[in-house]
XYZ file of C-alpha atoms in Angstrom:
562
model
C 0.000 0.000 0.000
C 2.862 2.449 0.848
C 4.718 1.505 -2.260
C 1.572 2.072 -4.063
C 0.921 5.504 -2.424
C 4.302 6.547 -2.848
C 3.913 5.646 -7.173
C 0.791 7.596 -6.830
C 3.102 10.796 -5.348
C 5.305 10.652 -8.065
C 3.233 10.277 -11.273
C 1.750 13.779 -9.647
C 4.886 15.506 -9.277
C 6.383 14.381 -12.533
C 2.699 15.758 -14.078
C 2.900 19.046 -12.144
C 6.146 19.565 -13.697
C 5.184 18.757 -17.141
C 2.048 20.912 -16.959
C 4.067 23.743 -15.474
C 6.723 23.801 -18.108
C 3.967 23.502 -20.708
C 2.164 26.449 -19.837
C 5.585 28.362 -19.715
C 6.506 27.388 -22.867
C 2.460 28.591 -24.165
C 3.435 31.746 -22.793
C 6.602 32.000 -24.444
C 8.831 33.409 -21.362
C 11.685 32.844 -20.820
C 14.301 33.505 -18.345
C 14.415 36.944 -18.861
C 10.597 37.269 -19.179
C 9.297 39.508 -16.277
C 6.162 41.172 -14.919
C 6.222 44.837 -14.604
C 4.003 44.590 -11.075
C 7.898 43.283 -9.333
C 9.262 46.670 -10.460
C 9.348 49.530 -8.607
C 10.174 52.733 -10.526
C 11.939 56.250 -9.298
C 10.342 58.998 -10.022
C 13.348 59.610 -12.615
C 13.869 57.694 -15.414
C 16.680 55.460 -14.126
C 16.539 52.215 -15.124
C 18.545 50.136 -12.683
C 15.726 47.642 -12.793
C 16.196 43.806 -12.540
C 13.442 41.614 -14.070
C 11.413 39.070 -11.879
C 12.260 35.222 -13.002
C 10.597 32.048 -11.764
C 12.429 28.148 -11.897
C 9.662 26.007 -11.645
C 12.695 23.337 -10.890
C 11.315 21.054 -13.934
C 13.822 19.813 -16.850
C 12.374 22.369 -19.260
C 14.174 25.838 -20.409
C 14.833 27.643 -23.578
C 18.681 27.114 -24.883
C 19.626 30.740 -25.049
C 19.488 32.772 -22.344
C 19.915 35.679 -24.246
C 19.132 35.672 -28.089
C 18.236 37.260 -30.880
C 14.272 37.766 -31.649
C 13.036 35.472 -34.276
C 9.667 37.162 -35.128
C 7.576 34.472 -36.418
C 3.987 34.238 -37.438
C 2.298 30.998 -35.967
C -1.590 30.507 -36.449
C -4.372 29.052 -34.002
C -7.466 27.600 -34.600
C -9.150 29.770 -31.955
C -8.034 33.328 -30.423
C -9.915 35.658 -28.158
C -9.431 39.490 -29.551
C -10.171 42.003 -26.234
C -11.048 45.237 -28.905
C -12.701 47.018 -26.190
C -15.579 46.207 -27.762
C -16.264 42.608 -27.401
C -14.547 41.353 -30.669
C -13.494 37.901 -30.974
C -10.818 36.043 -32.834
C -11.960 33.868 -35.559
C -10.260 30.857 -36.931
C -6.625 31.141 -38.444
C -5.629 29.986 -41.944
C -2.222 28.853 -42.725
C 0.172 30.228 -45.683
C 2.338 28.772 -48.125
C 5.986 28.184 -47.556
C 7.124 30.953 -49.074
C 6.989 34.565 -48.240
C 3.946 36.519 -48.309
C 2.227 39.328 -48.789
C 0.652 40.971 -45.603
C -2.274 43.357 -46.717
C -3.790 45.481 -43.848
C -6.936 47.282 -44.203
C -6.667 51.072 -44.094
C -9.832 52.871 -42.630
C -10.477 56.752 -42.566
C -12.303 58.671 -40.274
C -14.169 61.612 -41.343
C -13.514 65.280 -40.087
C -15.501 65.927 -37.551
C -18.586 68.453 -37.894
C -17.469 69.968 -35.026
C -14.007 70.732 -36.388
C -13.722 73.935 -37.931
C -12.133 73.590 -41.134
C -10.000 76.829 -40.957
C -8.615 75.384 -37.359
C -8.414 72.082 -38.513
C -5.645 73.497 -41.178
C -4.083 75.746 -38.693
C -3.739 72.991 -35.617
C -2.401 70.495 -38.495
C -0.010 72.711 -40.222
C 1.742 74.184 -36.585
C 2.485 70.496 -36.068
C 3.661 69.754 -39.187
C 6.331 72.218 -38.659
C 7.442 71.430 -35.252
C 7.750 67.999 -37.028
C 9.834 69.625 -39.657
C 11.988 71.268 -37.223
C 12.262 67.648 -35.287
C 13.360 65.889 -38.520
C 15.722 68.892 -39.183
C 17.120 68.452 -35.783
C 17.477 64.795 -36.142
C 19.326 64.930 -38.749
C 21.817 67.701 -37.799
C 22.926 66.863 -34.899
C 22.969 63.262 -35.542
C 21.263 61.700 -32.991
C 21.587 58.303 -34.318
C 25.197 58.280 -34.078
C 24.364 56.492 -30.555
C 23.564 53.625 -31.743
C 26.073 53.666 -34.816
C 28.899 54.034 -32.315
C 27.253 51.006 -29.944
C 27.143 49.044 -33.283
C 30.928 49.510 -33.808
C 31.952 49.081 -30.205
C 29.990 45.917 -30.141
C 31.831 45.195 -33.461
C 35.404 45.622 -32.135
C 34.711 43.383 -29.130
C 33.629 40.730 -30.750
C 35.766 40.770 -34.506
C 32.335 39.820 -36.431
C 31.047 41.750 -38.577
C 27.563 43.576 -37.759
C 24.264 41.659 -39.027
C 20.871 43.637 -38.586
C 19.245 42.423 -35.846
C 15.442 41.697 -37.832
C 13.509 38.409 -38.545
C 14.980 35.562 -40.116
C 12.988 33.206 -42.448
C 10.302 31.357 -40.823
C 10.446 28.299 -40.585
C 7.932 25.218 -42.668
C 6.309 24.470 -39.289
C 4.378 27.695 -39.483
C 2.946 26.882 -42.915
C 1.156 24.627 -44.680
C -1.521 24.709 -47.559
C -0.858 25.838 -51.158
C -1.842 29.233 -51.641
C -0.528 32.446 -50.528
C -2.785 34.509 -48.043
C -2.407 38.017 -46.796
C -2.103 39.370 -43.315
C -5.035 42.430 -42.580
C -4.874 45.344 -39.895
C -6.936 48.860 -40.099
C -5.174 51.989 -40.498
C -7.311 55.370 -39.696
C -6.747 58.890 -40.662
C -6.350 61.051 -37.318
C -8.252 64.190 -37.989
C -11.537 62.960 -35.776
C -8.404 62.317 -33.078
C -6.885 65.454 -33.176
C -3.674 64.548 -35.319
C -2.644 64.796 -38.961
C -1.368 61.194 -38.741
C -2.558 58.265 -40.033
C -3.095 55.853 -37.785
C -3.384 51.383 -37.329
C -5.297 49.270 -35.550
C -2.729 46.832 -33.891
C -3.640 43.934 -31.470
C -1.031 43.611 -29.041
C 0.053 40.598 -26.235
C -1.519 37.513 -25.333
C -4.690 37.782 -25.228
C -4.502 40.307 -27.725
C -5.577 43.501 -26.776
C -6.595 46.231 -29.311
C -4.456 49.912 -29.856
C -4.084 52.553 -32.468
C -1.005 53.408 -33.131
C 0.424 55.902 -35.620
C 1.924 54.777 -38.935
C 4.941 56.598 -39.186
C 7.418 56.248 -42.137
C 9.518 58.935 -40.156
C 11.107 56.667 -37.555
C 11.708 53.237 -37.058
C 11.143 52.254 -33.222
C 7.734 50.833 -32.715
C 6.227 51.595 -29.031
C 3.490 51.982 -27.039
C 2.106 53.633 -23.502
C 2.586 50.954 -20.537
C 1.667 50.416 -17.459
C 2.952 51.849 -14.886
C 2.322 55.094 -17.221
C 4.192 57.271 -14.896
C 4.179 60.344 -17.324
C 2.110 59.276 -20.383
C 0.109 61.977 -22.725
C -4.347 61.493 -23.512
C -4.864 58.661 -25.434
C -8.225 56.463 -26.488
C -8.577 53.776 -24.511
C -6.565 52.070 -22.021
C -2.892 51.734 -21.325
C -1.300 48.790 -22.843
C 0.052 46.199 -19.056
C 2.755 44.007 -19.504
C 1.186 41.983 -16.831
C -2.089 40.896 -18.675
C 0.008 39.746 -21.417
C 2.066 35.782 -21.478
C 4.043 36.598 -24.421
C 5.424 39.612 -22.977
C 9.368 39.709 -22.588
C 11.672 42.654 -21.474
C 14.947 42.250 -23.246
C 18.155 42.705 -21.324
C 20.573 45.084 -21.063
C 23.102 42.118 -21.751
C 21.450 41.103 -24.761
C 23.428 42.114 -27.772
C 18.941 43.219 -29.158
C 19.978 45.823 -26.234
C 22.558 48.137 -28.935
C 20.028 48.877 -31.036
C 18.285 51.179 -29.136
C 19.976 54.394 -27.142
C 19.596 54.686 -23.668
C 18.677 57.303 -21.018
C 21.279 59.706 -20.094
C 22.968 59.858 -18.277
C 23.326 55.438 -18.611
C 22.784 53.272 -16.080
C 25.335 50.745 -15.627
C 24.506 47.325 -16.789
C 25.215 44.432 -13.537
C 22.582 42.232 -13.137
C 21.923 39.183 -15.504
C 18.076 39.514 -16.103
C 18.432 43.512 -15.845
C 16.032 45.312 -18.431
C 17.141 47.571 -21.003
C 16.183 51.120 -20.717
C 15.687 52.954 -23.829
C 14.990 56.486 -24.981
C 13.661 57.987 -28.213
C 14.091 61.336 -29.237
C 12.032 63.074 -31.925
C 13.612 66.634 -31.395
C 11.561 68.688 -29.952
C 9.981 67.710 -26.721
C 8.402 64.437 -28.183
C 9.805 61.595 -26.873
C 9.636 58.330 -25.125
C 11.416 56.766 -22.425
C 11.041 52.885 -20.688
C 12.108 49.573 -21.488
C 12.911 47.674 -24.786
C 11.150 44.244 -25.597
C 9.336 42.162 -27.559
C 5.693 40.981 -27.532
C 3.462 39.436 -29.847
C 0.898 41.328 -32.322
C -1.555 39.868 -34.134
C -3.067 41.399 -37.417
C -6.429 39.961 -39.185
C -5.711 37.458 -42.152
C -7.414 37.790 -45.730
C -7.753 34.792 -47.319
C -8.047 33.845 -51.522
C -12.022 33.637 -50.575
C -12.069 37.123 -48.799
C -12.591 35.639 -45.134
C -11.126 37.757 -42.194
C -8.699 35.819 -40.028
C -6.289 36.298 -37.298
C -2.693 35.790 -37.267
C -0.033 36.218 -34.439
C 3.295 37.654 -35.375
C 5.740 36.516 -32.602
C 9.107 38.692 -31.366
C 8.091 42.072 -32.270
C 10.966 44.095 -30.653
C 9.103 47.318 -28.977
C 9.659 49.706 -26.888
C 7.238 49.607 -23.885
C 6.810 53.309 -22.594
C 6.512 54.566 -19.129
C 7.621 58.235 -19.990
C 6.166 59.883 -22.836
C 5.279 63.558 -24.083
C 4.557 64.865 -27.396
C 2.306 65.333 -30.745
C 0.527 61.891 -30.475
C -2.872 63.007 -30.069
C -5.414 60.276 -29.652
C -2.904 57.608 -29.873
C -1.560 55.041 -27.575
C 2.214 54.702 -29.153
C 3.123 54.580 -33.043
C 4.321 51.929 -35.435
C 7.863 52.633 -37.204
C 7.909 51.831 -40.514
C 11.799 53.885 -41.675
C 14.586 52.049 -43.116
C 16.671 51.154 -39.617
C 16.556 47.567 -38.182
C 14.179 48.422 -35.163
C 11.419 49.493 -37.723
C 8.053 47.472 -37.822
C 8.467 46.640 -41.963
C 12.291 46.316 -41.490
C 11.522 42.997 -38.696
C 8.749 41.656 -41.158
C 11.114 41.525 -44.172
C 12.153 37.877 -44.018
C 9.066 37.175 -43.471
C 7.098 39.276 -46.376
C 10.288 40.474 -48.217
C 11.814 44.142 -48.661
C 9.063 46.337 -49.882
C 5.677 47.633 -48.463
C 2.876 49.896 -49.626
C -0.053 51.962 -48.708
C -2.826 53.499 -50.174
C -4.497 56.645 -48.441
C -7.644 57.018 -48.981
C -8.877 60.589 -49.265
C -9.108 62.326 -45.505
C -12.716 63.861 -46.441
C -14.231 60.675 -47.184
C -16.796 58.470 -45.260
C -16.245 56.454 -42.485
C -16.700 53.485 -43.700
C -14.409 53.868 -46.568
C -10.865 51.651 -46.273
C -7.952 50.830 -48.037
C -4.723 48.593 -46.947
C -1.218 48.770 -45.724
C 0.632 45.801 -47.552
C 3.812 43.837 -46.174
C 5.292 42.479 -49.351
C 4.986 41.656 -52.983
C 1.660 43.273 -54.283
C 1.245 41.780 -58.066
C -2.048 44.112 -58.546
C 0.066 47.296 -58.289
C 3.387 45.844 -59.733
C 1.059 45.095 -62.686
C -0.487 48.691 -62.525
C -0.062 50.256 -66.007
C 0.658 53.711 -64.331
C 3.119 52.586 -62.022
C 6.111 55.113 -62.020
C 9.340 54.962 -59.855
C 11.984 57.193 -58.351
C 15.316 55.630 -57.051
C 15.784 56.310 -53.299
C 18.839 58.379 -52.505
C 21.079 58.462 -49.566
C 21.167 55.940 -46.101
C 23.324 53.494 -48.020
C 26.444 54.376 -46.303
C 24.205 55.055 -42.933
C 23.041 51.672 -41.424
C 21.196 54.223 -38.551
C 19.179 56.279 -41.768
C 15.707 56.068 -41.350
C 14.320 58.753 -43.905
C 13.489 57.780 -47.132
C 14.859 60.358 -49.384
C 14.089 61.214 -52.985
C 16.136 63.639 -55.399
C 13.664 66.471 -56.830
C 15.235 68.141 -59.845
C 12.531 70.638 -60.153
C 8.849 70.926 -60.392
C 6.115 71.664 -63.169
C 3.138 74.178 -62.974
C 0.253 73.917 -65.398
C 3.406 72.095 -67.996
C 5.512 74.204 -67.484
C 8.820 73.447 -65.501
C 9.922 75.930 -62.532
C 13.443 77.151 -62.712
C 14.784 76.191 -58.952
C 18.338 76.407 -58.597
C 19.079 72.386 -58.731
C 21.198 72.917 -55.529
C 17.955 73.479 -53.399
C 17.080 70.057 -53.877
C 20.659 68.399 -52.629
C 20.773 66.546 -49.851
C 24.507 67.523 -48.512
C 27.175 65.237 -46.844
C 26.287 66.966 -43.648
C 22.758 65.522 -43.652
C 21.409 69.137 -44.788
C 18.577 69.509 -47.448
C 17.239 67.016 -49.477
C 13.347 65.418 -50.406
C 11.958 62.704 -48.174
C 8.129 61.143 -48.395
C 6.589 60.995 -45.141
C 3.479 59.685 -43.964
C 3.550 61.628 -40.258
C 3.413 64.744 -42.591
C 0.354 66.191 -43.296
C 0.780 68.666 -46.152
C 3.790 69.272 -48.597
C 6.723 71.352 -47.719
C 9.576 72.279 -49.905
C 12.433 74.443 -48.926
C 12.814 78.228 -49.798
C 13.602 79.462 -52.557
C 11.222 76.418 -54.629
C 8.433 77.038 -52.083
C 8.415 81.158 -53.358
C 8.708 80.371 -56.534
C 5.844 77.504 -56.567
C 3.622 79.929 -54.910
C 4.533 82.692 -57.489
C 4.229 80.682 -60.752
C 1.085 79.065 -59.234
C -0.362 83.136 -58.533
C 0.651 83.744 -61.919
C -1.310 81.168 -63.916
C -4.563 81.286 -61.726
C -7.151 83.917 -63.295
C -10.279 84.545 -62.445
C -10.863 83.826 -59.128
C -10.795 86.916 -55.751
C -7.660 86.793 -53.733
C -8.529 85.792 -50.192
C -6.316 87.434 -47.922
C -6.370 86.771 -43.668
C -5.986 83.212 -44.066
C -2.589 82.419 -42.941
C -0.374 80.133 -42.935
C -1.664 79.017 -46.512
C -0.923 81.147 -49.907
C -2.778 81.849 -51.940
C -6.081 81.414 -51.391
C -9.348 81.879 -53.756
C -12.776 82.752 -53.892
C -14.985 80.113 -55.751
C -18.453 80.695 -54.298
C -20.852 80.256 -57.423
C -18.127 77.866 -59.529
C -19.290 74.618 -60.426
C -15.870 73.172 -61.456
C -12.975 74.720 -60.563
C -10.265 75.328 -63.103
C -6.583 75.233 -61.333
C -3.275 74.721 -62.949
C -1.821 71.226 -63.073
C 1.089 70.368 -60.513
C 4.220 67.393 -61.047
C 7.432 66.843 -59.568
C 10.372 65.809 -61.996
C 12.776 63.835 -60.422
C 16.293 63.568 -61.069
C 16.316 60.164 -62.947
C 13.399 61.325 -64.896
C 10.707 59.816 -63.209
C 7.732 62.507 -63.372
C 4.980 62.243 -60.424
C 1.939 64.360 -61.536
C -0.834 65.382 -58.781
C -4.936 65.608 -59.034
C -5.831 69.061 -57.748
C -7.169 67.864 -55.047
C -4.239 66.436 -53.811
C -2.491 70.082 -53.743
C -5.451 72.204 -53.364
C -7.358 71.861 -50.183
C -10.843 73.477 -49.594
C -10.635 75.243 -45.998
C -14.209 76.705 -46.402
C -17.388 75.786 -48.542
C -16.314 79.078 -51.177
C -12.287 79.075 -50.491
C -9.610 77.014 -51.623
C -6.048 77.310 -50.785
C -2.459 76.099 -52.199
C -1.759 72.964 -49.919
C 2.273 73.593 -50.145
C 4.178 75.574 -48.018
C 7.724 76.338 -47.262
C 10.735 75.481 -45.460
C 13.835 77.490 -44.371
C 16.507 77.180 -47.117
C 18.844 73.973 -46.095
C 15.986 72.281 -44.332
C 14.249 69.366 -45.569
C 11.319 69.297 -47.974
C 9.081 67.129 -47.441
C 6.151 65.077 -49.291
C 3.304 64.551 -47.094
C 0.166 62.381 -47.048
C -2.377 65.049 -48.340
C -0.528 64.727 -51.309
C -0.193 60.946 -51.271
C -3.716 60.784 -50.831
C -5.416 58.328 -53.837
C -2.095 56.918 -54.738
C -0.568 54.105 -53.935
C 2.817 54.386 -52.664
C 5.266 51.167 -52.741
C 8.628 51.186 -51.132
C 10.865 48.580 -52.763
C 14.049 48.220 -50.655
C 15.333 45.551 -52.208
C 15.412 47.507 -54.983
C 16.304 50.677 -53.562
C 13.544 52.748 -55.173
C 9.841 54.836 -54.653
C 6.640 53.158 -56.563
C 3.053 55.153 -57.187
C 0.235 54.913 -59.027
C -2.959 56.777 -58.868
C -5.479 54.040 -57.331
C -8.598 54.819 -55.766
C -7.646 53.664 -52.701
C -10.907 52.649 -50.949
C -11.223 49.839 -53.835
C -7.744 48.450 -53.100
C-alpha cells in the first residue's frame, strides 16, 4: 500500500512539472521574461531595474538565455481578440511556404462636424512644422550616431562583422496549404483624433488587446504607452500592461537586441543578468519616449483567396514599452515605425514578407466606412499597374542608422511648365542638410525656400479669375470660388532627377478650408531644411517602397477599392 501511495506521489509531481513547463513554454517566457508589477520605478527615469524570473525546478528551459528575436507568425485555430468592444478572434488559416504578402486594411475617419475647417488646417499645419523642425534636428545633430557608435563598439569586441538584428525566415512548421494569403490590420486617418497622422489598428500581447497606433514612415522604433504610465500623454482607450500579457518579454541590457536602441542619459550601468534595457527615443523637440525595450506578440487579421477575415499572431516584435512619454501623439496610444533602420516594424517583417511595403491613403474627407490597406510584401495588382512610375531612393546606403526615405527632386512643373529652382535646393549635402523625403507623419507638402516662393509665385501667376482671399494664414494663396461649379486650377508634377515625373490631381495640392475658399496645400521650409512630401498629397495613390530595390513606386489608385 505504501509503495503504491508513494507511485501515486510521483506520477503527480512528474505531471505538475510537465504541466508547469507547458504552460511556460504557451506563454513564451523565458528567463528573462518579467512582470512589470515586481518593479518599482523612481520617479526619474533610471533604469537600474532587474526583471522578476521564476524556476519552476522542472527539466524544461529555452537554450539561449539571451538571443536574438526570431519574429515568427504561428496561427491558431481559436483566439480571443479584447477590442474594447467585445470582438473575438476567428479561426486562423495557414500560408504557403514561401513569403507573403501581408495586406492590412486602411480605414479613414471623417472630419468631424465639429471641427472647424479653418482650425483644422491651422492645428495640423503648426504640427507639421514642429515635425519639420524635429526631422531637421534629427538629422543635424545626428542623434543616431548612438547607436552607430554602440554598433561599432559591439563590433570591435567581438571581430564579427555587424548583421541587422530583424527576422529571419520562418520556418515550414508555421505553414502549410498551397496558396498564398495576406495578413489584414486597419489603419485610420487622425483628424476625428486630433492629429494629422494616419493611424493602425494593432492587437497587441496575449490575449490580444486592441491599440491605435500611428503609422509613421519617419522613424523606425515601434512603441506603445505601458503600465505603470508614470508620465504618459491622452490617449483612447486604455494603457497597454505588460502583466495581462504571457508573451510579454523585457529584453536585457546584456542582450546584444539591447545596442540597437539608445539609452537614457545619463546610462545606467549594466550588472545584473536579467536587468532590463532602458531605452529612450528622441524626436527633437519635446516628443519623446522613455522605458524599457522588448518584444511581444501582435496579431493582425488574415485575408484569405475567398475574402474571409482571419487572425494571425506575429511573434518577437521588438518594442519599446513606454513609461515616460510627451509629445504630438494626439489620440494615440504609441506609433508603429515603418523607416529604413533595423528596429522598424516593416524592417523585422522583411524575411518574413520580403523588402518592400505599400499603402494606399484614402482621401481624408471621405466616409467612415471607406478603407484601403497597408501591404507587407509583394503586391502583383500594383506591380502590374499600367501607371506605375518609380523614383530611385537616394542616400542611407552608407548610414546603417538612416531612417528617412529620401528622394532627389530636380525641379517641379506648374500647369506644364517646368519651374526654374536652382538644382542645388534640392541636394541633400554630406552633412545631412537639405534634401526630399516622403513621409506619412506629414500632413501637407513642404519644400524648402527658394522652390516654395517660386511655386507659390508661378502658381499666382497662372490662376485667373478667381478673388484673392487674404487673412488666411499660414496658406498662400487662397481663392474665392463661391458660385463655380468646377474649378479650373493649374496642373502640378514633380520631376525627379532620374526622370521619373509624379503628376498630382488638384485635389491632392489644393485643399478646400471653407465651402467658397480654396487654398495652395504647399508651403515652405527654411533654405537647407528638408522638404518634405506629405500624405495630403499621397492621398489616392498608392505608394510602394521597394528596398530591395532601392527605389519609390506610385500609381494613382482609388484607394478605398484596393
Amino acid at each position: 500500500m505504501v509503495l503504491k501511495v508513494s507511485f501515486i506521489l510521483v506520477l503527480l509531481v512528474i505531471c505538475s512539472c510537465v504541466v508547469k513547463a507547458i504552460s511556460e513554454n504557451h506563454n513564451h517566457l523565458n528567463k528573462n521574461g518579467s512582470s512589470l508589477a515586481a518593479i518599482k520605478f523612481p520617479d526619474h527615469p533610471s533604469f537600474n531595474v532587474v526583471s522578476s524570473s521564476d524556476d519552476t525546478g522542472c527539466s524544461f528551459s529555452n537554450s539561449e538565455k539571451f538571443g536574438h528575436s526570431e519574429a515568427t507568425m504561428t496561427s491558431a485555430k481559436e483566439a480571443h481578440v479584447d477590442g474594447g468592444e467585445g470582438e473575438k478572434g476567428e479561426a486562423f488559416l495557414a500560408t504557403n511556404p514561401h513569403k507573403q504578402s501581408v495586406k492590412l486594411h486602411l480605414k479613414h475617419r471623417s472630419v468631424s462636424n465639429e471641427v472647424e475647417p479653418k482650425k483644422s488646417v491651422v492645428d495640423f499645419t503648426a504640427r507639421d512644422l514642429t515635425r519639420i523642425q524635429t526631422l531637421h534636428r534629427r538629422v543635424i545633430e545626428k542623434k543616431n550616431q548612438n547607436t552607430i557608435s554602440r554598433l561599432q563598439k559591439a563590433q570591435e569586441k567581438s571581430k564579427q562583422s555587424y548583421k541587422p538584428v530583424v527576422a529571419p525566415a520562418a520556418s515550414p512548421e508555421y505553414f502549410s496549404g498551397g496558396y498564398s494569403s495576406q495578413l489584414v490590420a486597419t489603419l485610420e486617418s487622425g483628424v476625428t483624433l486630433g492629429s494629422g497622422e494616419y493611424f493602425m489598428d494593432v492587437f497587441v500581447g496575449t490575449p490580444p488587446k486592441h491599440f491605435s497606433l500611428i503609422l509613421d514612415t519617419g522613424s523606425d522604433l515601434n512603441w506603445i504607452q505601458c503600465v505603470p504610465c508614470i508620465a504618459c500623454f491622452e490617449q483612447s482607450g486604455p494603457y497597454y500592461d505588460p502583466k495581462d500579457s504571457s508573451s510579454f518579454k523585457n529584453i536585457s541590457c546584456h542582450d546584444p537586441r539591447c545596442q540597437l536602441v539608445s539609452s537614457p542619459d545619463p546610462p545606467k550601468p549594466c550588472k545584473a543578468e536579467n536587468q532590463t534595457c532602458p531605452y529612450f527615443y528622441w524626436y527633437g523637440d519635446s516628443s519623446n519616449t522613455t522605458g524599457d525595450f522588448a518584444v511581444e506578440t501582435f496579431t493582425v487579421n488574415l485575408t484569405t483567396p475567398t475574402g474571409k477575415s482571419e487572425l494571425k499572431h506575429v511573434e518577437n516584435v521588438m518594442f519599446g514599452c513606454g513609461h515616460w512619454n510627451r509629445g504630438l501623439f494626439h489620440g494615440a496610444a504609441g506609433l508603429l515605425g515603418l523607416g529604413r533602420g533595423p528596429l522598424s516594424f516593416a524592417s523585422q517583417l522583411q524575411s518574413l514578407y520580403g523588402h518592400s511595403f505599400s499603402y494606399c491613403l484614402v482621401d481624408r474627407n471621405s466616409n467612415t466606412s471607406v478603407s484601403s490597406k497597408l501591404i507587407f510584401g509583394e503586391d502583383k495588382e500594383l506591380l502590374s499597374h499600367p501607371n506605375l512610375n518609380f523614383t530611385t531612393f537616394v542616400g542611407g546606403k552608407e548610414n546603417p542608422a538612416d531612417t528617412f526615405y529620401y528622394v532627389q527632386i530636380k525641379s517641379v512643373m506648374v500647369d506644364g511648365e517646368v519651374v526654374k529652382i536652382p538644382e542645388e535646393t534640392w541636394h541633400l549635402s554630406a552633412e545631412g542638410a537639405g534634401g526630399t523625403i516622403i513621409d506619412s507623419g506629414t500632413t501637407l507638402t513642404y519644400f524648402a525656400d527658394p522652390a516654395y516662393e517660386m511655386i507659390k509665385e508661378a502658381f499666382m501667376k497662372k490662376i485667373k479669375g478667381y478673388a484673392l482671399v487674404e487673412g488666411l494664414p499660414p496658406l498662400k494663396p487662397c481663392y474665392n470660388v463661391s458660385g463655380i461649379e468646377k474649378m479650373e486650377l493649374p496642373d502640378f508634377g514633380i520631376l525627379f532627377a532620374d526622370g521619373a515625373v509624379w503628376n498630382f490631381p488638384v485635389e491632392n495640392y489644393f485643399i478646400q478650408i471653407d465651402p467658397d475658399v480654396v487654398c495652395l496645400a504647399i508651403l515652405g521650409t527654411p533654405r537647407s531644411a528638408l522638404s518634405i512630401i506629405g500624405n495630403y498629397q499621397q492621398q489616392n495613390f498608392h505608394i510602394l517602397y521597394d528596398m530591395k530595390k532601392s527605389r519609390l513606386g506610385y500609381a494613382p489608385m482609388k484607394c478605398a477599392d484596393v
